[in-house]
Amino acid sequence: MKTKKMCTILGNVSTFEGLSPLTENRPLDTLPFDCKYRLIDFPLSSIANANINSIFMIFNEGETRSVFDHIGGGKEWNLDSLQNSYFVYFYQDLLKQKAQGLPYYASVIDYLAKSEAEYTVFMGSNMLSSIDLRAVLTYHRAHKNKMTVVYKKMDPTKLFAEDQILDVDSAGNVAQVKTFAQTFEKEERLNLSMNTYIVQTKWLMDQLRIEQKQDGTTTLHGLLAEKVVPIQASAYEYTGYLSNIQDVPSYYQANLDMLTEKKFNDLMYKGQKIYTKRKNEVPTYYSEASKVTNSQCATGCIIEGSLESSLISRRAIIKKGAKIKQAIIMSNAQIEEDAEISYAILDKYVTVKPGVRIIGSAQNPVVIPKNQVVENDVIGGLEL
């Protein structure tokens, strides 16, 4: 294996029911973010910035069309050269092979062997961040452990019951792991595991062989999480921006965070570039009647109404008299005259008819699924 070389596994197969209907027919990974990005852009950018040229991605069946549409040949993340590559695998194939008594991790082990990488990075997608994987690798090599797990000190109000909380000792090793639900001593800040690990590739291959022989777990995240304490994993503290996205309110707030200058800069411009699919489009048009306050608009939009603290994705149309406040409007949406939208998320290709009101709250934003035509008022999620 090549010294210091890393390969990557992206494996976020959780369904995150709290994000429905946004995640119907697409994984959390390809949810739009901040007008022109997708959530998967952030782990892919961390990988690209670390010069990692091999990625193995695990998704659920029926969710990959949007993945291929967004990533394409992988040019933006430098995955389209002869030396670089990415692979997509279905989680359900692991389950079928396990049910048949077959070595269900065989494809993963084969990928790891062919990568010839000394280290493997495992990442999920719901922890929105920009991680310098080279710095994590340096830390991992210095501590000489088989595994390093990345964590961030978080406000307990930003955590969910199944989140893993780490107890880190004075030597920088993980002494104990509990779920947030099991953590009764609610301190001001808790060490949230970010589902990001660096491990020795040979060790991981050995563990996968043992696991499948024992008919164990089919999730790599589950396997790695179980090994953190027994092998005395190192803990690397991440200090940048992080949003723990698991339901509609957390996804909504993560987007609105990008209207705060410090949070925006911490995620987008803290030493690493964020890459996304390129689209050559005309600039957004703002009419003389438009009024825009503390908002972001992607390219190709037509803005004739008023925007306040909102994010507008590509090719959206906001017509005269329309009022948008604290809202996320995804691509190709059309908001007609005198419509009013507050505390809401409108998915792609939504049309809101003239004069219609869509009103939610910061704690419970209204979600309008893609391709809907809204002809009646929607107040607090109820159509009137």
Short mmCIF file of N, CA and C in Angstrom, two decimals, residues 336 350-358 368 372-378 383-384:
data_model
loop_
_atom_site.label_atom_id
_atom_site.label_comp_id
_atom_site.label_asym_id
_atom_site.label_seq_id
_atom_site.Cartn_x
_atom_site.Cartn_y
_atom_site.Cartn_z
N GLU A 336 -46.34 33.81 -8.00
CA GLU A 336 -47.08 34.78 -8.81
C GLU A 336 -47.48 36.01 -8.00
N VAL A 350 -42.26 24.28 -7.95
CA VAL A 350 -43.52 24.63 -7.28
C VAL A 350 -44.05 25.94 -7.87
N THR A 351 -45.35 25.99 -8.09
CA THR A 351 -46.01 27.22 -8.53
C THR A 351 -46.99 27.67 -7.46
N VAL A 352 -46.90 28.93 -7.07
CA VAL A 352 -47.83 29.50 -6.10
C VAL A 352 -48.68 30.52 -6.83
N LYS A 353 -49.98 30.32 -6.83
CA LYS A 353 -50.91 31.16 -7.58
C LYS A 353 -51.07 32.55 -6.95
N PRO A 354 -51.58 33.52 -7.72
CA PRO A 354 -51.68 34.90 -7.22
C PRO A 354 -52.46 35.01 -5.91
N GLY A 355 -51.92 35.80 -4.98
CA GLY A 355 -52.61 36.10 -3.73
C GLY A 355 -52.59 34.99 -2.69
N VAL A 356 -52.02 33.85 -3.01
CA VAL A 356 -52.01 32.73 -2.05
C VAL A 356 -50.99 33.00 -0.94
N ARG A 357 -51.35 32.62 0.29
CA ARG A 357 -50.45 32.77 1.43
C ARG A 357 -49.96 31.40 1.90
N ILE A 358 -48.64 31.28 2.14
CA ILE A 358 -48.05 30.08 2.72
C ILE A 358 -47.28 30.54 3.94
N ILE A 368 -43.56 22.57 0.91
CA ILE A 368 -44.37 22.27 -0.27
C ILE A 368 -43.56 21.35 -1.18
N GLN A 372 -45.66 20.86 -7.16
CA GLN A 372 -47.01 21.20 -6.70
C GLN A 372 -47.46 22.56 -7.23
N VAL A 373 -48.76 22.69 -7.47
CA VAL A 373 -49.38 23.97 -7.79
C VAL A 373 -50.25 24.34 -6.59
N VAL A 374 -49.90 25.42 -5.90
CA VAL A 374 -50.60 25.81 -4.68
C VAL A 374 -51.62 26.89 -5.02
N GLU A 375 -52.89 26.53 -4.88
CA GLU A 375 -53.97 27.45 -5.25
C GLU A 375 -54.74 27.99 -4.04
N ASN A 376 -54.52 27.36 -2.87
CA ASN A 376 -55.21 27.80 -1.65
C ASN A 376 -54.18 28.11 -0.57
N ASP A 377 -54.57 28.92 0.40
CA ASP A 377 -53.67 29.27 1.49
C ASP A 377 -53.23 28.03 2.27
N VAL A 378 -51.98 28.06 2.71
CA VAL A 378 -51.44 26.99 3.57
C VAL A 378 -50.89 27.68 4.83
N GLU A 383 -53.82 23.23 4.56
CA GLU A 383 -54.37 23.95 3.42
C GLU A 383 -55.77 24.41 3.77
N LEU A 384 -56.05 25.70 3.53
CA LEU A 384 -57.35 26.29 3.89
C LEU A 384 -58.27 26.39 2.67
#
